[in-house]
Tab-separated table of C-alpha atoms and ligand atoms in Angstrom:
chain	number	residue	atom	x	y	z
A	1	MET	CA	162.477	83.868	122.579
A	2	GLU	CA	158.983	83.413	121.415
A	3	GLY	CA	156.194	83.657	123.922
A	4	GLN	CA	158.384	85.326	126.533
A	5	LEU	CA	157.447	88.890	126.287
A	6	ALA	CA	154.577	90.154	128.583
A	7	LEU	CA	151.807	91.520	126.337
A	8	ALA	CA	149.476	94.442	127.504
A	9	ASP	CA	146.705	93.845	129.483
A	10	ARG	CA	144.073	94.729	126.585
A	11	MET	CA	145.294	91.472	124.587
A	12	LYS	CA	142.994	89.847	127.372
A	13	LEU	CA	140.001	91.775	126.290
A	14	ILE	CA	139.842	90.574	122.566
A	15	LYS	CA	139.948	87.524	120.320
A	16	PRO	CA	140.626	87.584	116.846
A	17	SER	CA	137.718	87.692	114.542
A	18	PRO	CA	136.092	84.416	114.291
A	19	THR	CA	134.727	85.084	111.007
A	20	LEU	CA	138.195	85.790	109.468
A	21	ALA	CA	139.051	82.556	111.477
A	22	VAL	CA	136.421	80.039	110.053
A	23	ASN	CA	137.396	81.377	106.613
A	24	ALA	CA	141.261	80.819	107.295
A	25	LYS	CA	140.352	77.126	108.167
A	26	ALA	CA	138.002	76.501	105.124
A	27	LYS	CA	140.935	78.111	103.031
A	28	ALA	CA	143.804	75.865	104.341
A	29	MET	CA	141.225	72.757	103.811
A	30	LYS	CA	140.581	74.222	100.313
A	31	ALA	CA	144.181	74.440	99.658
A	32	ALA	CA	144.544	70.757	100.697
A	33	GLY	CA	142.330	69.626	97.883
A	34	ALA	CA	139.112	69.424	99.739
A	35	ASP	CA	136.057	70.511	97.689
A	36	ILE	CA	134.971	73.084	100.429
A	37	LEU	CA	131.770	75.124	99.485
A	38	ASN	CA	132.227	78.413	101.239
A	39	PHE	CA	129.043	80.192	103.008
A	40	SER	CA	131.027	82.298	105.756
A	41	VAL	CA	132.637	84.977	103.420
A	42	GLY	CA	131.395	88.530	104.463
A	43	GLU	CA	131.667	90.097	101.152
A	44	PRO	CA	129.810	90.283	98.000
A	45	ASP	CA	130.738	87.748	95.086
A	46	PHE	CA	131.658	90.330	92.379
A	47	ASP	CA	134.439	92.259	91.125
A	48	THR	CA	134.769	95.855	91.765
A	49	PRO	CA	132.861	97.851	88.620
A	50	ALA	CA	135.358	98.811	85.814
A	51	HIS	CA	135.112	102.161	86.149
A	52	VAL	CA	136.216	102.230	89.966
A	53	CYS	CA	139.603	100.148	89.272
A	54	ALA	CA	140.060	102.245	86.091
A	55	ALA	CA	140.179	105.286	88.533
A	56	GLY	CA	142.485	103.495	90.888
A	57	LYS	CA	144.936	102.829	87.926
A	58	LYS	CA	144.741	106.103	86.296
A	59	ALA	CA	145.759	107.491	90.145
A	60	ILE	CA	148.621	105.412	90.136
A	61	ASP	CA	149.717	106.446	86.557
A	62	GLU	CA	149.531	110.276	87.602
A	63	GLY	CA	151.557	109.888	90.203
A	64	PHE	CA	148.593	110.169	92.861
A	65	THR	CA	150.710	108.112	95.338
A	66	ARG	CA	151.465	110.447	98.306
A	67	TYR	CA	149.785	111.413	101.743
A	68	THR	CA	146.485	113.084	101.301
A	69	ALA	CA	145.040	114.975	103.879
A	70	VAL	CA	144.273	112.909	107.082
A	71	PRO	CA	140.416	112.833	106.844
A	72	GLY	CA	140.504	112.224	103.297
A	73	ILE	CA	140.738	113.917	99.842
A	74	PRO	CA	138.333	117.195	99.900
A	75	GLU	CA	136.662	116.222	96.619
A	76	LEU	CA	135.882	112.697	97.961
A	77	ARG	CA	134.414	114.127	101.221
A	78	GLU	CA	132.452	116.892	99.109
A	79	ALA	CA	131.206	114.152	97.134
A	80	ILE	CA	130.146	112.102	99.974
A	81	ALA	CA	128.054	115.032	101.326
A	82	ALA	CA	126.601	115.689	97.940
A	83	ARG	CA	125.167	111.860	97.380
A	84	TYR	CA	123.894	112.153	100.982
A	85	ALA	CA	122.342	115.409	100.347
A	86	ALA	CA	120.786	114.262	96.991
A	87	ASP	CA	119.681	110.777	97.721
A	88	ARG	CA	118.574	111.348	101.499
A	89	GLY	CA	118.068	114.711	101.681
A	90	TRP	CA	120.599	115.022	104.547
A	91	GLN	CA	122.893	118.159	104.981
A	92	TYR	CA	126.466	117.572	105.931
A	93	GLU	CA	129.413	119.655	105.033
A	94	ALA	CA	132.825	117.887	104.248
A	95	ASP	CA	134.271	118.715	107.471
A	96	GLN	CA	131.427	116.439	108.856
A	97	VAL	CA	132.998	113.828	106.976
A	98	GLN	CA	135.666	111.213	107.505
A	99	VAL	CA	137.319	108.975	105.117
A	100	CYS	CA	139.153	106.119	106.644
A	101	CYS	CA	140.569	102.778	105.916
A	102	GLY	CA	137.118	100.734	105.606
A	103	GLY	CA	133.762	100.515	107.653
A	104	LYS	CA	135.480	98.874	110.415
A	105	HIS	CA	138.055	101.737	110.839
A	106	GLY	CA	135.330	104.173	111.174
A	107	LEU	CA	133.713	102.266	113.924
A	108	TYR	CA	137.226	101.937	115.554
A	109	ASN	CA	137.899	105.733	115.352
A	110	MET	CA	134.342	106.560	116.633
A	111	ALA	CA	134.533	104.271	119.685
A	112	GLN	CA	138.064	106.077	120.735
A	113	ALA	CA	137.009	109.212	120.268
A	114	LEU	CA	133.314	108.885	122.442
A	115	PHE	CA	133.941	106.081	124.532
A	116	GLY	CA	135.894	105.403	127.525
A	117	PRO	CA	136.248	103.582	131.082
A	118	GLY	CA	132.932	103.594	132.891
A	119	ASP	CA	130.507	104.050	129.661
A	120	GLU	CA	128.187	101.251	128.676
A	121	VAL	CA	127.264	100.807	125.112
A	122	LEU	CA	124.136	99.205	123.917
A	123	ILE	CA	124.298	96.421	121.336
A	124	PRO	CA	121.654	94.826	119.860
A	125	THR	CA	122.419	91.083	119.687
A	126	PRO	CA	123.048	88.952	117.295
A	127	TYR	CA	125.359	91.683	116.675
A	128	TRP	CA	128.301	91.967	113.948
A	129	VAL	CA	131.778	90.616	115.275
A	130	SER	CA	133.616	93.497	115.671
A	131	TYR	CA	131.181	95.909	117.902
A	132	PRO	CA	131.950	94.252	121.185
A	133	PRO	CA	135.804	93.805	120.828
A	134	ILE	CA	135.826	97.567	119.465
A	135	VAL	CA	134.082	98.997	122.578
A	136	LEU	CA	136.121	97.228	124.799
A	137	LEU	CA	139.252	98.773	123.168
A	138	ALA	CA	138.009	101.672	124.218
A	139	GLY	CA	137.797	100.711	127.518
A	140	ALA	CA	134.169	100.911	127.558
A	141	THR	CA	131.314	98.001	128.343
A	142	PRO	CA	129.121	96.460	125.701
A	143	VAL	CA	125.767	95.837	126.748
A	144	PHE	CA	123.839	93.396	124.963
A	145	VAL	CA	120.240	93.842	124.207
A	146	PRO	CA	118.560	90.681	123.070
A	147	LEU	CA	116.310	90.405	119.876
A	148	ASP	CA	114.090	87.882	119.426
A	149	GLU	CA	113.785	85.834	116.098
A	150	ASN	CA	110.156	85.574	116.607
A	151	GLU	CA	110.199	89.322	116.749
A	152	ASN	CA	112.039	89.119	113.207
A	153	PHE	CA	115.190	90.303	115.077
A	154	ASP	CA	113.555	93.977	115.957
A	155	LEU	CA	114.215	95.990	118.746
A	156	THR	CA	111.418	96.024	121.412
A	157	ALA	CA	111.148	98.805	123.888
A	158	GLU	CA	110.954	96.066	126.595
A	159	ASN	CA	114.138	94.617	125.777
A	160	LEU	CA	115.638	98.057	125.422
A	161	SER	CA	114.403	99.534	128.508
A	162	ARG	CA	115.642	96.707	130.540
A	163	CYS	CA	119.557	97.207	129.698
A	164	VAL	CA	119.738	101.044	130.310
A	165	THR	CA	121.429	102.373	133.028
A	166	ASP	CA	122.935	105.738	134.107
A	167	ARG	CA	126.092	104.831	132.599
A	168	THR	CA	124.489	103.806	129.153
A	169	ARG	CA	126.084	106.317	126.488
A	170	GLY	CA	125.181	105.205	123.291
A	171	ILE	CA	123.837	102.258	121.183
A	172	ILE	CA	124.978	100.568	117.872
A	173	LEU	CA	122.658	99.986	115.035
A	174	ASN	CA	123.091	97.629	112.304
A	175	SER	CA	120.032	98.003	109.701
A	176	PRO	CA	120.168	96.075	107.223
A	177	SER	CA	122.105	93.276	109.752
A	178	ASN	CA	124.924	91.225	109.653
A	179	PRO	CA	124.169	88.528	110.361
A	180	THR	CA	120.264	88.582	110.573
A	181	GLY	CA	119.426	90.593	107.149
A	182	ALA	CA	116.978	91.817	109.260
A	183	ILE	CA	115.847	95.880	109.591
A	184	PHE	CA	114.898	97.764	112.208
A	185	SER	CA	111.309	99.059	111.912
A	186	ALA	CA	109.930	102.823	112.442
A	187	ARG	CA	108.636	102.245	115.389
A	188	ALA	CA	111.744	100.648	117.222
A	189	LEU	CA	113.919	103.401	115.716
A	190	ALA	CA	111.508	106.067	117.207
A	191	LYS	CA	111.753	104.534	120.382
A	192	VAL	CA	115.718	104.604	120.283
A	193	ALA	CA	115.493	108.382	119.086
A	194	GLN	CA	113.031	109.093	121.774
A	195	MET	CA	115.266	107.568	124.641
A	196	ALA	CA	118.388	109.032	123.119
A	197	LEU	CA	117.253	112.425	123.068
A	198	GLU	CA	115.917	112.240	126.565
A	199	ARG	CA	119.178	110.849	128.079
A	200	GLY	CA	121.695	112.608	125.689
A	201	TRP	CA	123.059	109.005	123.727
A	202	VAL	CA	125.047	108.968	121.004
A	203	VAL	CA	123.222	106.668	118.105
A	204	ILE	CA	125.835	104.818	115.848
A	205	SER	CA	124.355	103.861	112.518
A	206	ASP	CA	126.268	101.209	110.859
A	207	ASP	CA	124.435	101.577	107.318
A	208	ILE	CA	126.911	99.514	105.377
A	209	TYR	CA	124.289	97.492	103.851
A	210	ASP	CA	121.968	100.250	102.980
A	211	THR	CA	121.814	99.748	99.487
A	212	ILE	CA	120.987	96.053	99.558
A	213	VAL	CA	117.601	96.028	100.891
A	214	TYR	CA	114.977	93.553	99.134
A	215	GLU	CA	111.821	95.219	100.889
A	216	ASP	CA	109.683	97.193	98.621
A	217	VAL	CA	109.216	99.970	101.421
A	218	GLN	CA	112.006	102.542	101.736
A	219	LEU	CA	114.525	101.487	104.657
A	220	PRO	CA	113.351	102.922	107.978
A	221	HIS	CA	116.257	105.306	109.361
A	222	ILE	CA	116.500	107.036	112.430
A	223	LEU	CA	117.359	110.310	111.211
A	224	ASN	CA	113.985	110.311	108.988
A	225	ILE	CA	112.097	109.214	111.819
A	226	GLU	CA	113.326	111.944	114.114
A	227	PRO	CA	115.342	114.509	112.494
A	228	LYS	CA	116.425	116.455	115.737
A	229	ILE	CA	118.722	113.074	116.516
A	230	LYS	CA	121.275	114.250	114.011
A	231	ASP	CA	123.392	116.141	116.014
A	232	GLN	CA	123.927	113.157	118.194
A	233	THR	CA	124.053	110.675	115.317
A	234	ILE	CA	127.046	109.009	113.521
A	235	ILE	CA	126.681	107.622	110.370
A	236	LEU	CA	129.173	104.573	109.579
A	237	ASN	CA	129.303	103.847	105.957
A	238	GLY	CA	131.858	102.758	102.963
A	239	VAL	CA	132.109	101.612	99.651
A	240	SER	CA	132.875	97.781	100.515
A	241	LYS	CA	129.644	96.128	100.163
A	242	SER	CA	127.964	98.665	97.680
A	243	PHE	CA	130.732	98.740	95.327
A	244	ALA	CA	132.319	95.212	96.048
A	245	MET	CA	134.980	97.083	97.150
A	246	THR	CA	136.294	95.348	100.474
A	247	GLY	CA	140.031	95.095	99.235
A	248	TRP	CA	140.258	98.755	98.836
A	249	ARG	CA	139.904	99.703	102.271
A	250	ILE	CA	137.668	102.579	102.297
A	251	GLY	CA	134.996	103.372	104.687
A	252	TYR	CA	133.520	106.738	105.651
A	253	SER	CA	131.682	108.484	108.724
A	254	LEU	CA	129.410	111.310	108.932
A	255	GLY	CA	128.371	113.161	112.039
A	256	PRO	CA	128.658	116.521	114.378
A	257	ARG	CA	131.544	118.609	113.459
A	258	HIS	CA	133.380	118.178	116.890
A	259	VAL	CA	133.229	114.680	116.844
A	260	ILE	CA	134.360	114.074	113.277
A	261	ALA	CA	137.073	116.450	114.487
A	262	ALA	CA	138.273	114.086	117.183
A	263	MET	CA	138.205	111.052	115.043
A	264	ASN	CA	140.527	112.945	112.481
A	265	LYS	CA	143.003	113.681	115.553
A	266	ILE	CA	142.711	109.463	116.169
A	267	GLN	CA	143.327	108.920	112.567
A	268	SER	CA	146.147	111.524	112.508
A	269	GLN	CA	147.967	109.784	115.061
A	270	SER	CA	147.363	106.067	113.782
A	271	THR	CA	146.744	105.320	110.220
A	272	SER	CA	147.098	108.916	108.680
A	273	ASN	CA	145.071	108.900	105.329
A	274	PRO	CA	143.535	105.984	103.723
A	275	ALA	CA	145.517	104.743	100.575
A	276	SER	CA	145.501	107.533	98.427
A	277	ILE	CA	144.897	105.312	95.087
A	278	SER	CA	141.925	103.955	97.139
A	279	GLN	CA	140.445	107.250	97.681
A	280	LYS	CA	140.322	108.060	93.633
A	281	ALA	CA	138.228	104.813	93.042
A	282	ALA	CA	136.246	105.579	95.962
A	283	LEU	CA	135.543	108.756	94.413
A	284	ALA	CA	134.668	107.022	91.023
A	285	ALA	CA	132.050	105.021	92.774
A	286	VAL	CA	130.656	107.821	94.615
A	287	VAL	CA	129.971	109.926	91.656
A	288	GLY	CA	130.012	107.696	88.946
A	289	PRO	CA	126.752	105.570	88.007
A	290	GLN	CA	124.750	104.149	90.913
A	291	ASP	CA	123.058	101.221	89.362
A	292	PHE	CA	125.751	98.598	90.479
A	293	PRO	CA	124.148	97.938	94.179
A	294	GLY	CA	120.983	97.673	92.407
A	295	MET	CA	122.247	95.036	89.846
A	296	MET	CA	123.795	93.001	92.801
A	297	LYS	CA	120.855	92.954	94.371
A	298	GLN	CA	118.825	91.958	91.594
A	299	SER	CA	121.077	88.591	91.359
A	300	PHE	CA	121.097	87.935	95.119
A	301	LEU	CA	117.056	88.159	94.953
A	302	PRO	CA	116.798	84.512	93.552
A	303	ARG	CA	119.746	83.262	95.879
A	304	ARG	CA	118.047	84.498	98.986
A	305	ALA	CA	114.296	82.809	97.839
A	306	PHE	CA	116.055	79.584	97.099
A	307	ILE	CA	118.176	79.233	100.229
A	308	VAL	CA	115.295	80.387	102.858
A	309	SER	CA	113.011	77.735	101.184
A	310	GLN	CA	115.683	75.167	101.293
A	311	LEU	CA	116.542	75.870	104.767
A	312	THR	CA	112.826	76.485	105.907
A	313	ALA	CA	112.114	73.024	104.447
A	314	ILE	CA	114.167	71.217	106.776
A	315	GLU	CA	112.541	69.711	109.668
A	316	GLY	CA	113.526	71.546	112.863
A	317	ILE	CA	115.088	74.538	111.359
A	318	SER	CA	113.564	78.133	111.080
A	319	CYS	CA	114.930	80.947	109.212
A	320	VAL	CA	113.887	84.594	109.167
A	321	ASN	CA	113.641	85.825	105.383
A	322	PRO	CA	116.356	88.576	105.531
A	323	SER	CA	115.285	92.038	104.506
A	324	GLY	CA	118.812	92.992	103.403
A	325	ALA	CA	122.022	92.254	103.092
A	326	PHE	CA	123.348	88.864	101.762
A	327	TYR	CA	123.033	86.592	105.049
A	328	VAL	CA	120.966	84.007	106.301
A	329	PHE	CA	120.836	83.368	110.052
A	330	PRO	CA	118.984	79.849	110.560
A	331	ASN	CA	118.137	78.516	113.780
A	332	PHE	CA	119.517	75.198	114.200
A	333	SER	CA	119.148	74.519	118.163
A	334	ALA	CA	116.643	71.613	117.311
A	335	TYR	CA	120.217	69.540	116.549
A	336	TYR	CA	121.916	70.752	119.587
A	337	GLY	CA	122.309	67.489	121.798
A	338	LYS	CA	122.101	65.081	119.024
A	339	LYS	CA	125.507	62.901	118.009
A	340	PHE	CA	127.503	61.801	115.453
A	341	LYS	CA	129.846	59.243	115.777
A	342	GLY	CA	129.746	59.412	119.341
A	343	LYS	CA	130.625	63.124	119.398
A	344	VAL	CA	127.558	65.632	120.894
A	345	ILE	CA	126.936	68.918	118.896
A	346	THR	CA	126.829	71.102	121.901
A	347	GLY	CA	126.303	74.375	119.992
A	348	SER	CA	126.687	76.519	116.888
A	349	VAL	CA	130.755	76.043	117.256
A	350	ASP	CA	130.440	72.349	117.139
A	351	MET	CA	127.430	72.531	114.521
A	352	SER	CA	129.941	74.889	112.410
A	353	GLU	CA	132.822	72.181	112.787
A	354	TYR	CA	130.552	69.286	111.742
A	355	LEU	CA	129.523	71.002	108.814
A	356	LEU	CA	132.964	71.575	107.811
A	357	GLU	CA	134.668	68.614	108.505
A	358	GLU	CA	131.959	66.407	107.537
A	359	SER	CA	130.549	67.679	104.183
A	360	PHE	CA	133.019	70.525	103.678
A	361	LEU	CA	130.433	73.425	104.083
A	362	ALA	CA	132.182	76.457	105.606
A	363	THR	CA	129.761	78.746	107.598
A	364	VAL	CA	130.131	80.482	110.648
A	365	PRO	CA	128.712	79.761	114.078
A	366	GLY	CA	126.138	82.373	115.625
A	367	ALA	CA	128.326	82.025	118.570
A	368	ALA	CA	130.497	84.481	116.911
A	369	PHE	CA	127.651	86.956	116.954
A	370	GLY	CA	126.441	86.428	120.319
A	371	ALA	CA	123.848	83.917	119.341
A	372	ASP	CA	124.568	80.443	119.901
A	373	GLU	CA	121.240	78.563	118.549
A	374	PHE	CA	122.113	80.402	114.613
A	375	VAL	CA	124.486	79.726	112.414
A	376	ARG	CA	125.217	82.098	109.580
A	377	PHE	CA	125.307	81.427	105.966
A	378	SER	CA	126.598	84.212	103.381
A	379	PHE	CA	124.296	83.737	99.754
A	380	ALA	CA	127.055	85.755	98.210
A	381	THR	CA	127.958	82.578	96.299
A	382	SER	CA	126.725	81.026	93.116
A	383	MET	CA	123.370	79.423	93.168
A	384	ASP	CA	125.041	76.137	92.052
A	385	ALA	CA	127.056	76.503	95.371
A	386	ILE	CA	124.055	77.122	96.926
A	387	GLU	CA	122.013	74.064	95.471
A	388	GLU	CA	124.913	71.639	96.157
A	389	GLY	CA	125.273	73.279	100.011
A	390	MET	CA	121.896	72.589	100.492
A	391	LYS	CA	121.689	69.049	99.495
A	392	ARG	CA	124.964	68.188	101.588
A	393	LEU	CA	123.603	70.182	104.641
A	394	ARG	CA	120.126	67.608	104.306
A	395	GLU	CA	122.690	64.810	104.541
A	396	ALA	CA	124.758	66.228	107.195
A	397	LEU	CA	121.844	66.764	109.221
A	398	GLY	CA	120.361	63.628	108.299
A	399	LYS	CA	123.172	61.601	109.690
A	400	LEU	CA	122.870	63.296	113.418
A	401	ALA	CA	120.912	61.006	115.769
B	501	PLP	C1	131.447	94.503	106.338
B	501	PLP	C2	130.924	95.483	107.285
B	501	PLP	C3	131.301	96.588	107.646
B	501	PLP	C4	132.635	97.247	107.124
B	501	PLP	O1	133.757	96.378	106.687
B	501	PLP	P1	134.877	97.044	105.964
B	501	PLP	O2	135.163	96.147	105.116
B	501	PLP	O3	135.750	97.205	106.867
B	501	PLP	O4	134.388	98.255	104.928
B	501	PLP	C5	130.625	97.723	108.903
B	501	PLP	N1	129.812	97.119	109.324
B	501	PLP	C6	129.140	95.437	109.119
B	501	PLP	C7	127.757	95.150	109.695
B	501	PLP	C8	129.756	94.957	108.180
B	501	PLP	O5	129.377	93.738	107.554
C-alpha cells in the first residue's frame, strides 16, 4: 500500500529542487492553455551546436554504445586538461580530471568524497539551490555566509570571518553566480585563499558560467590570484551552460589526484561512466570551435540591458546588474506586506505564486536560494517575452495595495 513503507532518515534533510518545481507548475499551466511566459528556466535558450549533435549521432552509428572507463574516456579527459592548459595556463593531467553526469553530479561526487558528519561547509548566500542539500546528504553542515546586495553580492572578509569555526572544512564559490550573476572580486578571492591556506580548507570553485561574463575585465579566479591554492581546489564545470547541452548530462571536475580518485570510487559504485554518446558529443564541444559561448553572450547582452533597465525603473525594486550568467535577481521586498484581493504577499514564495497565477509569469522565489527578499528571472528567453513579461510585471505590481 502506498505511503506505508518507512523512508530513510536522510529523506528528512532534503526537499525536491524548487526551481524544477516551479518549472513543472508553469509547464502544467501552459499545457492547460495558459499563456505562460517562462522566466524560471535555468538553461540557455539555444540548441546544442550542430557539430556537437553530429558527434553524438556518429557515436551511435559507430556503435560507441558500451561502458566506458568510469571517469570518462581518456581522450575527453585529456582534451579537458589541454583546454585548461591552453585557455588558463593551469596544468592538470588526465588523471586529475573526472567526467561525470553533469555539473551537479560533480558537486555530489566531490561532497561524498570530501565531507562528512561534523564538517562545516561555507556557502555564500544567495546560493545555488543544490549546494545545501548536497552538503547535507554527505552528512555535513552548510554554513551560510551572507552576501549583501549593496556590495554587489561580493564576499566580505568580515562576513566570512564571522562564519568560520574550528569545524570549517571548505567553501563553495560560484562566480559568476546563479542566481545573482555577480562575480567575486579579486580582493574577496585573495581573502578566501589566504584563510584556506592557513586552515587547510578545500576550495570548491563552481565555474559553470565562466564563459558567460559580460565585464570587459578578465573574470578573477582564485587559482590565478593565489596559485598555491591549486592543491586544495576542486574545479567544477561542464558543457551544460557553455554549449547549451543541459540534457546530455556531462560535467567535469579537476583537482588533486587523490581527490579525483576518491570521486571516481564514488562514481564507480553509483552511476558508473557518464553516457558514452554524450561523452563523444562533449569531446566535440571541447576540442571544436570555441565561438559558441561568445555568440550566446552577444545575444544575452541586449536582453540583460533591457531587463535590468525595466526592473530598476519600477518603483521600489532594486536590481544589481549581473556580471555574468543569464539571471537577474531583483529585490521585491518593498512589495511584501501588500495585498491582492485580501491576500497578503508575505515573501518571495507568495510573490512568485502571485506572478504565476495573476500574470502567468514563471519565476523562482528567492527563498529557494536562501534570499527571501529576491525573485530570480532568467533572461535566457526571447526579447519579445522579456518585453511582454516586464509589462505584465508592472501591471501585477500596480494591483498590489
Ligand atoms: C546549471 C548549473 C550547474 C550544472 O548543471 P548540470 O546541468 O548538472 O550540468 C552547476 N552549478 C550551477 C550554479 C548551475 O547553475
